[in-house]
């Protein structure tokens, strides 16, 4: 009987869908287990074979847990708002809602054909109004909250207002803006409503502020730091500049310490934890104020982790964007400073942080007063100082910091040495431990730790600073000047933001004729004719009505792509029926039952983006009593990347001529990616297909090999549509089947490692499946025996059970595929077709190859899905050897073997061996001198 993978896979995919085989229950006596994948952006390109790697791994584990008796929640959905979806729509000239819907259909078809056991009844789409109603609702909760340092949690803004009314803000210990002005209760009660709202914005967890942002003119939007690579936008590679804009921000900095502490409670990869730890960047030191000479009242505040080195300060460096730069720069330095500021605006923060080689800066002409010595120190600007980190200013100690040292050397600034017996003629001294301070007044002669404490004490005593714990983590900019995102539930009354009552949510995206971004930063929602809020009728109305007393403008920005992905794991806890009712974001009962994600699989590239923001939102929701746990995922695994094999042709520079790979020497050539589908297994390019694909080379000259072929060059790179090296899983499923694809992706190597794809390797896995299928057939007839299994067959089965269970528990899926192959080879050799062996073997294999196992299970006579059958139980007795195949030797030479029980004594072994006819034939009547027996090993008869 032939193994027809296409027929089998369609049959069982239809069965699972019709029977909702993998639908989870919110009420079960079984223990719960929640397996989640980072949900995909539904891009226009669809899936390539690199995308399903993590999904296959999570699906294997979800199916395994069902076999183990768990009530498994394994949902899927789409992160369908944001830049990728909108960019695709712009490129194709269509509305993003239309392209997103079409792309989701493609993704769903591809995911279904790979046989994932997703509970599709709980599907979420971040761009669905039914879903983003609750994203808007959470935004309102954040707006109506402040962070109380005393209780170390978020609290309702009404409690803060109550304190202001009774006491003012003198005793309030809150995370807030740094420029909050003290006021009494009388002051507060006398403030206008607008003034009170302005003050509250300085405390709210989501707030409006003028912020330096990463502005990408080509994309027409603000980008987060993690969306910028090497100074350009990650999507499209466009230039990014620094620009001050009024933006909504999230006060994630309030949770900095809790985000650090929480890492100790979750089972996440250490490199990912390290990334978050470094991104949060906790450091202890002191805030110090330096007065600006000649500018009364103006001070430069700096945070330093080394206040013990304060006597080594020989200059100050401000970020080019620092607000003092324009005030203090002298007329003589104005032109140079302004030119430098403009040049810096074209570089992203990441680019500036990464560039440690370039030394640049400009002298402002102004001086600061050293708070201890009273000496004047020059004030410079330099792009190695960031406005968004700390105070945007540093006290430069060139003898103790290499960047300061290089800057001082480059510009000829003095480098005083404040370290005892240390040579700084070639480099800065950056060591702390063992260092003794010198030339530093009251700190001289002290070691690092004592000098640090005394310096902070004196700074506080003299009133120009204080000890402080600082974090690198900045508040997250939450506004995007895009169309395809969640609208803010915000209108502006007399210029102040007001929240729309939750009962009127969702505020749905309006129809606009032009939704493309603008280079000047005007959001596309500004093109909407109907985008104002009527506070009497509580509905969106035409902009022309804004002059009416009860109609106010709505917010024109939309939320960033990470808004909807910061809480989606909680939404999956709602059943399909509950999602349709849509009365809560997730019910208390469901949240208490599922609690958190037990296993989360996704890419490490989300370490400082989605995963950090999601942890922040979860902790906030926990603070206000909406979720039962403050970490949303107990265990996380970062799957590796599957690499593609790219193909290149070479164009001779300045000519319309392409040369085959062997003829590039002595020529100046430019490599050009070609679509791998135009290249055969011998690396030969289909020239006609290439010409039709790249019309600019239609009339190009092709310099071929002597045999007339044109060979490409190969290189292993990231699998990407832009590199034309993607392999479509549709083609693999058609030729080899989804089960072969699933097994092959796991077989490529350890889940966490990066590995190259080579389609030719899948044929071996396909052969294994055909060999498995044959175990159940005698020619064309399905034939499974009810005869009791042999000792060897049971041994093969149970060593397979043991290894596969260990592998799945350790997420070592690649080695279990090898184990399956060994088992099927052994059973084929044993000519095993016993039900006692083949039934449990199918259950073992079911998580990996669900279609073929369902088919064979049904042919064994079962009418229900194999997916719920209990996992086989390992019995160690089948691996214990009861006999030994002894080599029987004569004078050290083995002549024959004899299988004997391991329970026999030496005397019993000798009696059996000596009585054997082959022993008698060897001895030919002679009496041996001695018989050497080592039980369980050898028998040697000596002459």
PDB file of C-alpha atoms in Angstrom, residues 290-514:
ATOM      1  CA  UNK A 290      27.451  72.099  38.689  1.00  0.00           C
ATOM      2  CA  UNK A 291      26.631  75.813  38.461  1.00  0.00           C
ATOM      3  CA  UNK A 292      27.195  77.509  35.096  1.00  0.00           C
ATOM      4  CA  UNK A 293      29.570  80.439  35.346  1.00  0.00           C
ATOM      5  CA  UNK A 294      27.906  83.733  34.440  1.00  0.00           C
ATOM      6  CA  UNK A 295      24.398  82.276  34.270  1.00  0.00           C
ATOM      7  CA  UNK A 296      22.691  82.764  37.596  1.00  0.00           C
ATOM      8  CA  UNK A 297      20.318  79.964  38.522  1.00  0.00           C
ATOM      9  CA  UNK A 298      21.460  77.709  35.690  1.00  0.00           C
ATOM     10  CA  UNK A 299      22.843  74.336  36.779  1.00  0.00           C
ATOM     11  CA  UNK A 300      24.044  71.195  35.084  1.00  0.00           C
ATOM     12  CA  UNK A 301      22.819  68.103  36.892  1.00  0.00           C
ATOM     13  CA  UNK A 302      24.814  64.927  36.316  1.00  0.00           C
ATOM     14  CA  UNK A 303      24.470  61.388  37.562  1.00  0.00           C
ATOM     15  CA  UNK A 304      27.764  59.651  38.271  1.00  0.00           C
ATOM     16  CA  UNK A 305      28.547  56.164  39.492  1.00  0.00           C
ATOM     17  CA  UNK A 306      31.987  57.404  40.536  1.00  0.00           C
ATOM     18  CA  UNK A 307      31.538  60.438  42.811  1.00  0.00           C
ATOM     19  CA  UNK A 308      34.859  59.390  44.380  1.00  0.00           C
ATOM     20  CA  UNK A 309      36.574  60.715  41.212  1.00  0.00           C
ATOM     21  CA  UNK A 310      34.928  64.143  41.297  1.00  0.00           C
ATOM     22  CA  UNK A 311      38.272  65.939  41.754  1.00  0.00           C
ATOM     23  CA  UNK A 312      39.363  64.484  38.421  1.00  0.00           C
ATOM     24  CA  UNK A 313      36.696  66.456  36.506  1.00  0.00           C
ATOM     25  CA  UNK A 314      38.403  68.634  33.891  1.00  0.00           C
ATOM     26  CA  UNK A 315      35.430  69.330  31.614  1.00  0.00           C
ATOM     27  CA  UNK A 316      31.689  68.732  31.236  1.00  0.00           C
ATOM     28  CA  UNK A 317      30.026  67.157  28.205  1.00  0.00           C
ATOM     29  CA  UNK A 318      26.400  67.804  27.325  1.00  0.00           C
ATOM     30  CA  UNK A 319      24.297  65.908  24.833  1.00  0.00           C
ATOM     31  CA  UNK A 320      23.905  68.080  21.716  1.00  0.00           C
ATOM     32  CA  UNK A 321      20.131  68.118  22.363  1.00  0.00           C
ATOM     33  CA  UNK A 322      20.500  69.358  25.980  1.00  0.00           C
ATOM     34  CA  UNK A 323      18.230  72.342  26.615  1.00  0.00           C
ATOM     35  CA  UNK A 324      21.099  74.416  28.073  1.00  0.00           C
ATOM     36  CA  UNK A 325      23.199  74.271  24.894  1.00  0.00           C
ATOM     37  CA  UNK A 326      21.394  77.101  23.131  1.00  0.00           C
ATOM     38  CA  UNK A 327      21.365  79.234  26.312  1.00  0.00           C
ATOM     39  CA  UNK A 328      25.013  79.050  27.294  1.00  0.00           C
ATOM     40  CA  UNK A 329      26.831  78.841  23.950  1.00  0.00           C
ATOM     41  CA  UNK A 330      28.886  81.992  23.342  1.00  0.00           C
ATOM     42  CA  UNK A 331      28.541  84.052  20.179  1.00  0.00           C
ATOM     43  CA  UNK A 332      32.028  83.012  19.065  1.00  0.00           C
ATOM     44  CA  UNK A 333      31.129  79.287  19.287  1.00  0.00           C
ATOM     45  CA  UNK A 334      27.540  79.552  18.040  1.00  0.00           C
ATOM     46  CA  UNK A 335      28.110  78.596  14.369  1.00  0.00           C
ATOM     47  CA  UNK A 336      30.266  75.561  15.234  1.00  0.00           C
ATOM     48  CA  UNK A 337      27.854  74.336  17.915  1.00  0.00           C
ATOM     49  CA  UNK A 338      24.745  74.719  15.726  1.00  0.00           C
ATOM     50  CA  UNK A 339      26.399  72.840  12.846  1.00  0.00           C
ATOM     51  CA  UNK A 340      27.382  70.022  15.226  1.00  0.00           C
ATOM     52  CA  UNK A 341      23.859  69.823  16.693  1.00  0.00           C
ATOM     53  CA  UNK A 342      22.356  69.540  13.187  1.00  0.00           C
ATOM     54  CA  UNK A 343      24.815  66.811  12.180  1.00  0.00           C
ATOM     55  CA  UNK A 344      24.089  64.821  15.352  1.00  0.00           C
ATOM     56  CA  UNK A 345      20.321  64.945  14.746  1.00  0.00           C
ATOM     57  CA  UNK A 346      20.856  62.686  11.732  1.00  0.00           C
ATOM     58  CA  UNK A 347      22.293  59.865  13.868  1.00  0.00           C
ATOM     59  CA  UNK A 348      20.233  57.480  15.982  1.00  0.00           C
ATOM     60  CA  UNK A 349      20.995  56.871  19.648  1.00  0.00           C
ATOM     61  CA  UNK A 350      21.986  53.284  18.908  1.00  0.00           C
ATOM     62  CA  UNK A 351      24.387  54.422  16.237  1.00  0.00           C
ATOM     63  CA  UNK A 352      25.944  56.920  18.608  1.00  0.00           C
ATOM     64  CA  UNK A 353      26.242  54.366  21.403  1.00  0.00           C
ATOM     65  CA  UNK A 354      27.832  51.796  19.111  1.00  0.00           C
ATOM     66  CA  UNK A 355      30.337  54.161  17.494  1.00  0.00           C
ATOM     67  CA  UNK A 356      33.256  54.129  19.930  1.00  0.00           C
ATOM     68  CA  UNK A 357      35.894  55.028  17.328  1.00  0.00           C
ATOM     69  CA  UNK A 358      34.710  58.424  16.100  1.00  0.00           C
ATOM     70  CA  UNK A 359      35.643  61.319  18.403  1.00  0.00           C
ATOM     71  CA  UNK A 360      33.696  64.489  17.780  1.00  0.00           C
ATOM     72  CA  UNK A 361      32.381  67.444  19.744  1.00  0.00           C
ATOM     73  CA  UNK A 362      32.237  71.226  20.031  1.00  0.00           C
ATOM     74  CA  UNK A 363      33.180  73.680  22.791  1.00  0.00           C
ATOM     75  CA  UNK A 364      30.282  75.882  23.905  1.00  0.00           C
ATOM     76  CA  UNK A 365      32.597  78.646  25.155  1.00  0.00           C
ATOM     77  CA  UNK A 366      30.918  78.395  28.569  1.00  0.00           C
ATOM     78  CA  UNK A 367      32.311  77.131  31.885  1.00  0.00           C
ATOM     79  CA  UNK A 368      30.935  75.261  34.893  1.00  0.00           C
ATOM     80  CA  UNK A 369      32.042  75.793  38.478  1.00  0.00           C
ATOM     81  CA  UNK A 370      33.489  72.716  40.209  1.00  0.00           C
ATOM     82  CA  UNK A 371      31.307  72.306  43.352  1.00  0.00           C
ATOM     83  CA  UNK A 372      34.252  71.383  45.622  1.00  0.00           C
ATOM     84  CA  UNK A 373      37.286  73.253  44.229  1.00  0.00           C
ATOM     85  CA  UNK A 374      35.477  76.255  42.753  1.00  0.00           C
ATOM     86  CA  UNK A 375      37.620  75.978  39.601  1.00  0.00           C
ATOM     87  CA  UNK A 376      36.184  76.635  36.146  1.00  0.00           C
ATOM     88  CA  UNK A 377      35.830  73.632  33.818  1.00  0.00           C
ATOM     89  CA  UNK A 378      35.011  73.837  30.113  1.00  0.00           C
ATOM     90  CA  UNK A 379      31.534  72.828  28.892  1.00  0.00           C
ATOM     91  CA  UNK A 380      31.556  70.838  25.640  1.00  0.00           C
ATOM     92  CA  UNK A 381      28.914  69.005  23.659  1.00  0.00           C
ATOM     93  CA  UNK A 382      29.555  65.515  22.288  1.00  0.00           C
ATOM     94  CA  UNK A 383      27.359  62.913  20.612  1.00  0.00           C
ATOM     95  CA  UNK A 384      28.605  60.144  22.886  1.00  0.00           C
ATOM     96  CA  UNK A 385      26.347  61.691  25.550  1.00  0.00           C
ATOM     97  CA  UNK A 386      22.655  60.896  25.055  1.00  0.00           C
ATOM     98  CA  UNK A 387      19.808  63.235  26.021  1.00  0.00           C
ATOM     99  CA  UNK A 388      17.620  60.250  26.893  1.00  0.00           C
ATOM    100  CA  UNK A 389      20.097  58.684  29.323  1.00  0.00           C
ATOM    101  CA  UNK A 390      20.439  60.121  32.787  1.00  0.00           C
ATOM    102  CA  UNK A 391      20.384  63.899  32.670  1.00  0.00           C
ATOM    103  CA  UNK A 392      21.957  64.234  29.220  1.00  0.00           C
ATOM    104  CA  UNK A 393      25.178  65.502  30.799  1.00  0.00           C
ATOM    105  CA  UNK A 394      28.353  63.944  32.208  1.00  0.00           C
ATOM    106  CA  UNK A 395      31.116  65.180  34.438  1.00  0.00           C
ATOM    107  CA  UNK A 396      34.122  64.098  32.424  1.00  0.00           C
ATOM    108  CA  UNK A 397      36.919  62.419  34.399  1.00  0.00           C
ATOM    109  CA  UNK A 398      39.435  61.637  31.639  1.00  0.00           C
ATOM    110  CA  UNK A 399      41.901  59.868  33.923  1.00  0.00           C
ATOM    111  CA  UNK A 400      39.219  57.310  34.889  1.00  0.00           C
ATOM    112  CA  UNK A 401      37.039  56.924  31.782  1.00  0.00           C
ATOM    113  CA  UNK A 402      38.395  55.872  28.369  1.00  0.00           C
ATOM    114  CA  UNK A 403      35.843  57.814  26.286  1.00  0.00           C
ATOM    115  CA  UNK A 404      36.506  60.967  28.319  1.00  0.00           C
ATOM    116  CA  UNK A 405      40.259  60.266  28.002  1.00  0.00           C
ATOM    117  CA  UNK A 406      40.079  59.933  24.204  1.00  0.00           C
ATOM    118  CA  UNK A 407      37.922  63.080  23.987  1.00  0.00           C
ATOM    119  CA  UNK A 408      40.354  65.085  26.134  1.00  0.00           C
ATOM    120  CA  UNK A 409      43.389  63.855  24.162  1.00  0.00           C
ATOM    121  CA  UNK A 410      41.683  64.692  20.861  1.00  0.00           C
ATOM    122  CA  UNK A 411      40.768  68.244  21.882  1.00  0.00           C
ATOM    123  CA  UNK A 412      43.795  69.012  24.080  1.00  0.00           C
ATOM    124  CA  UNK A 413      41.868  69.230  27.366  1.00  0.00           C
ATOM    125  CA  UNK A 414      43.879  68.717  30.606  1.00  0.00           C
ATOM    126  CA  UNK A 415      43.862  65.229  32.161  1.00  0.00           C
ATOM    127  CA  UNK A 416      44.606  65.541  35.899  1.00  0.00           C
ATOM    128  CA  UNK A 417      45.641  62.273  37.589  1.00  0.00           C
ATOM    129  CA  UNK A 418      43.760  61.474  40.815  1.00  0.00           C
ATOM    130  CA  UNK A 419      44.995  57.890  41.256  1.00  0.00           C
ATOM    131  CA  UNK A 420      47.939  56.982  43.467  1.00  0.00           C
ATOM    132  CA  UNK A 421      50.830  55.168  41.723  1.00  0.00           C
ATOM    133  CA  UNK A 422      48.926  54.790  38.428  1.00  0.00           C
ATOM    134  CA  UNK A 423      50.318  55.620  34.973  1.00  0.00           C
ATOM    135  CA  UNK A 424      47.754  57.334  32.722  1.00  0.00           C
ATOM    136  CA  UNK A 425      50.141  58.416  29.960  1.00  0.00           C
ATOM    137  CA  UNK A 426      48.684  55.875  27.482  1.00  0.00           C
ATOM    138  CA  UNK A 427      45.135  55.175  28.675  1.00  0.00           C
ATOM    139  CA  UNK A 428      42.589  55.888  31.384  1.00  0.00           C
ATOM    140  CA  UNK A 429      42.627  53.860  34.600  1.00  0.00           C
ATOM    141  CA  UNK A 430      39.193  52.238  34.751  1.00  0.00           C
ATOM    142  CA  UNK A 431      39.772  49.773  37.615  1.00  0.00           C
ATOM    143  CA  UNK A 432      37.869  50.357  40.842  1.00  0.00           C
ATOM    144  CA  UNK A 433      39.081  47.699  43.237  1.00  0.00           C
ATOM    145  CA  UNK A 434      42.453  48.359  44.822  1.00  0.00           C
ATOM    146  CA  UNK A 435      42.506  51.943  43.578  1.00  0.00           C
ATOM    147  CA  UNK A 436      43.694  54.635  45.996  1.00  0.00           C
ATOM    148  CA  UNK A 437      42.490  58.203  45.421  1.00  0.00           C
ATOM    149  CA  UNK A 438      45.086  60.999  45.259  1.00  0.00           C
ATOM    150  CA  UNK A 439      45.156  64.779  44.656  1.00  0.00           C
ATOM    151  CA  UNK A 440      41.558  64.969  45.842  1.00  0.00           C
ATOM    152  CA  UNK A 441      41.461  67.034  49.064  1.00  0.00           C
ATOM    153  CA  UNK A 442      39.550  65.096  51.774  1.00  0.00           C
ATOM    154  CA  UNK A 443      39.367  61.954  49.584  1.00  0.00           C
ATOM    155  CA  UNK A 444      43.139  61.552  49.148  1.00  0.00           C
ATOM    156  CA  UNK A 445      44.560  58.300  50.480  1.00  0.00           C
ATOM    157  CA  UNK A 446      41.214  56.499  50.527  1.00  0.00           C
ATOM    158  CA  UNK A 447      40.375  53.294  48.657  1.00  0.00           C
ATOM    159  CA  UNK A 448      37.444  53.178  46.234  1.00  0.00           C
ATOM    160  CA  UNK A 449      34.638  52.045  48.566  1.00  0.00           C
ATOM    161  CA  UNK A 450      35.478  54.422  51.432  1.00  0.00           C
ATOM    162  CA  UNK A 451      36.060  57.319  49.029  1.00  0.00           C
ATOM    163  CA  UNK A 452      32.671  56.629  47.371  1.00  0.00           C
ATOM    164  CA  UNK A 453      30.766  56.770  50.667  1.00  0.00           C
ATOM    165  CA  UNK A 454      32.597  59.869  51.903  1.00  0.00           C
ATOM    166  CA  UNK A 455      32.116  61.681  48.585  1.00  0.00           C
ATOM    167  CA  UNK A 456      28.330  61.066  48.673  1.00  0.00           C
ATOM    168  CA  UNK A 457      28.226  62.158  52.336  1.00  0.00           C
ATOM    169  CA  UNK A 458      30.022  65.427  51.577  1.00  0.00           C
ATOM    170  CA  UNK A 459      27.942  66.079  48.438  1.00  0.00           C
ATOM    171  CA  UNK A 460      24.749  65.749  50.483  1.00  0.00           C
ATOM    172  CA  UNK A 461      26.163  67.685  53.439  1.00  0.00           C
ATOM    173  CA  UNK A 462      27.167  70.647  51.261  1.00  0.00           C
ATOM    174  CA  UNK A 463      23.806  70.648  49.490  1.00  0.00           C
ATOM    175  CA  UNK A 464      24.721  70.257  45.826  1.00  0.00           C
ATOM    176  CA  UNK A 465      23.639  66.664  45.318  1.00  0.00           C
ATOM    177  CA  UNK A 466      22.502  63.350  46.795  1.00  0.00           C
ATOM    178  CA  UNK A 467      23.063  59.600  46.562  1.00  0.00           C
ATOM    179  CA  UNK A 468      20.875  57.885  43.978  1.00  0.00           C
ATOM    180  CA  UNK A 469      20.087  54.600  42.255  1.00  0.00           C
ATOM    181  CA  UNK A 470      19.746  55.235  38.528  1.00  0.00           C
ATOM    182  CA  UNK A 471      18.411  53.198  35.622  1.00  0.00           C
ATOM    183  CA  UNK A 472      19.267  53.364  31.959  1.00  0.00           C
ATOM    184  CA  UNK A 473      15.692  52.358  31.092  1.00  0.00           C
ATOM    185  CA  UNK A 474      13.819  55.288  29.568  1.00  0.00           C
ATOM    186  CA  UNK A 475      10.072  55.838  29.511  1.00  0.00           C
ATOM    187  CA  UNK A 476       8.620  54.258  26.373  1.00  0.00           C
ATOM    188  CA  UNK A 477       7.336  56.594  23.651  1.00  0.00           C
ATOM    189  CA  UNK A 478       3.833  55.387  22.828  1.00  0.00           C
ATOM    190  CA  UNK A 479       2.716  57.606  19.920  1.00  0.00           C
ATOM    191  CA  UNK A 480       3.050  56.722  16.259  1.00  0.00           C
ATOM    192  CA  UNK A 481       2.283  59.045  13.333  1.00  0.00           C
ATOM    193  CA  UNK A 482       0.667  56.223  11.408  1.00  0.00           C
ATOM    194  CA  UNK A 483      -2.792  55.162  10.320  1.00  0.00           C
ATOM    195  CA  UNK A 484      -2.723  51.419  10.927  1.00  0.00           C
ATOM    196  CA  UNK A 485      -2.750  51.272  14.710  1.00  0.00           C
ATOM    197  CA  UNK A 486      -5.054  51.506  17.708  1.00  0.00           C
ATOM    198  CA  UNK A 487      -6.691  54.942  18.000  1.00  0.00           C
ATOM    199  CA  UNK A 488      -6.179  56.575  21.378  1.00  0.00           C
ATOM    200  CA  UNK A 489      -9.403  56.889  23.455  1.00  0.00           C
ATOM    201  CA  UNK A 490      -8.498  60.558  23.931  1.00  0.00           C
ATOM    202  CA  UNK A 491     -10.013  63.918  23.030  1.00  0.00           C
ATOM    203  CA  UNK A 492      -8.606  67.359  23.848  1.00  0.00           C
ATOM    204  CA  UNK A 493     -10.631  69.906  25.795  1.00  0.00           C
ATOM    205  CA  UNK A 494      -8.992  73.321  25.992  1.00  0.00           C
ATOM    206  CA  UNK A 495      -5.755  71.638  24.995  1.00  0.00           C
ATOM    207  CA  UNK A 496      -5.800  69.071  27.817  1.00  0.00           C
ATOM    208  CA  UNK A 497      -6.230  65.310  27.178  1.00  0.00           C
ATOM    209  CA  UNK A 498      -9.460  63.716  28.381  1.00  0.00           C
ATOM    210  CA  UNK A 499     -10.273  60.000  28.431  1.00  0.00           C
ATOM    211  CA  UNK A 500     -13.404  58.775  26.692  1.00  0.00           C
ATOM    212  CA  UNK A 501     -15.623  56.812  29.065  1.00  0.00           C
ATOM    213  CA  UNK A 502     -14.893  53.081  28.799  1.00  0.00           C
ATOM    214  CA  UNK A 503     -18.527  52.258  28.061  1.00  0.00           C
ATOM    215  CA  UNK A 504     -18.168  54.028  24.688  1.00  0.00           C
ATOM    216  CA  UNK A 505     -15.207  51.901  23.544  1.00  0.00           C
ATOM    217  CA  UNK A 506     -13.962  50.923  21.063  1.00  0.00           C
ATOM    218  CA  UNK A 507     -13.082  54.138  19.275  1.00  0.00           C
ATOM    219  CA  UNK A 508     -12.796  52.674  15.790  1.00  0.00           C
ATOM    220  CA  UNK A 509     -10.321  53.784  13.122  1.00  0.00           C
ATOM    221  CA  UNK A 510     -12.000  56.270  10.772  1.00  0.00           C
ATOM    222  CA  UNK A 511     -12.078  55.947   7.016  1.00  0.00           C
ATOM    223  CA  UNK A 512      -9.467  58.195   5.397  1.00  0.00           C
ATOM    224  CA  UNK A 513      -8.716  58.795   1.745  1.00  0.00           C
ATOM    225  CA  UNK A 514      -4.990  59.252   2.365  1.00  0.00           C
TER     226      UNK A 514
END
